[in-house]
Amino acid sequence: MRVSGSGLASLLAPLLALPEPRKATLRVLKWDGFRERALVLYFPGPDSYTGEDVVELQTHGNPLLVRRLLRYLGTLGVRLAEPGEFTRRALLNGKQGLLEAEALRDLVAAETDTQLRMAQARAGAQPGWISEARLALTPWMARAEAVVDYGEDERIYLNLKDLASVLEPLRKRFHVEHIRAQAGQHLRDGIRLAVVGRPNAGKSTLFNALAGEDRAIVTEVPGTTRDVLEVRCEWRGLPLRLFDTAGLRDTEDPVERLGMARVGPVLEVADLVLHLIPAGEQASGLIQAALAPFQGKVLEVRTFSDQMMVPGVAVAANLGDLDALAAALQERLLGGLAPDACLGALATDRQVELLGELAKQMDLLLDLDADCPPELPASILQGAWGLLSRLTGEDRADSALDALFGGFCLGK
Ligand SMILES: Nc1nc2c(ncn2[C@@H]2O[C@H](COP(=O)(O)OP(=O)(O)OP(=O)(O)O)[C@@H](O)[C@H]2O)c(=O)[nH]1
Ligand SMILES: [Mg+2]
């Protein structure tokens, strides 16, 4: 149990005498006729996680015992924490930035190695380019403000050409970070990948190869797979949610038809649909029609490439020859970046959106007409500054905090 607040030494005095700060100490807790030996840690504020006094009580894990102790703590004036409240207090007390808190949430929620490493890369400190961006923007903001306020009498002016040449690297940086962030978003959220195609196209073989385990039945009999199979895995650094589906064809078999009916919903939820076509074949009209509404997210993959050389994304999953697919996924989902190149990228929806907006504002700024009124660059610079502050949480907007801490679990 972890308690945070001010004046904990006196508040908890009826239960125990707090030990020396930061020293794990055995204490006997006594309340309501119970005696519990507990390991106690005391972090006096402000040198604690939350910035307040923090006391950690390590008792035995019996849920009844924990409930009884919690109930007693309640009588002393301690209440249960909201989800993420410890981190929220850390943030409000300046112990942690918003970006770090978001990284911490991702760290707790990570399900694959890549997700874990991404969250860890962001958990330490805020990315260096943010303070670099501020350094670059500050003199121009000051200058633009001065021109707006005193331009007429002081004969100072803003040279937009100079501004454009000095801030061009920053504009590029925002665009690069935005692209990395969009790629990072896919890695953070995981990628829903559906495998579809005619019977015997090699769907289940590919599904098994990506999953790294023998999950789906593979036979030479067309129409083997009926139900939708789903597996979560990480393949070459990509966190995947894979769906294997029934082969699509004109058939009278009632079971196979039921299986085919289950493909539609999978197409709906998929981020990317792999349409498998054996090398040297044309896709059937039936499949073309089924995929037509999803064209934007369909990737054609040629299977049986061991039997015939073909251009395009060609694989032989039975032999584990999948390099072309890895490259295509990297291109389609990560903008050509390797998963490792996305490690430090900002990646939450909020961060991606703000980065996109920043890149847009810089485009606007650097495209301004040389004779535009000075209020224009001044307000765009202000806007960009504001976006950076929203990104780091320094604007203290409650909406961002509520959205963040709603996703936390208790006790963090
Ligand atoms: N040579 C070769 N054989 C393959 C390849 N992919 C799959 N096969 C074989 O093709 C047959 C059908 O493969 P499956 O993976 O079951 O095909 P499917 O698309 O899942 O078929 P249904 O479930 O019936 O729709 C099996 O005998 C596989 O071993 C490939 O790339 N090369
Ligand atoms: Mg199959």
Short mmCIF file of C-alpha atoms and ligand atoms in Angstrom, two decimals, residues 204 217 225 244, ligand 2:
data_model
loop_
_atom_site.label_atom_id
_atom_site.label_comp_id
_atom_site.label_asym_id
_atom_site.label_seq_id
_atom_site.Cartn_x
_atom_site.Cartn_y
_atom_site.Cartn_z
CA SER A 204 -2.71 -20.17 -43.11
CA ILE A 217 -4.32 -26.06 -39.89
CA THR A 225 -9.84 -22.74 -42.76
CA ASP A 244 -6.44 -15.79 -40.70
MG MG B 2 -6.28 -21.69 -44.38
#
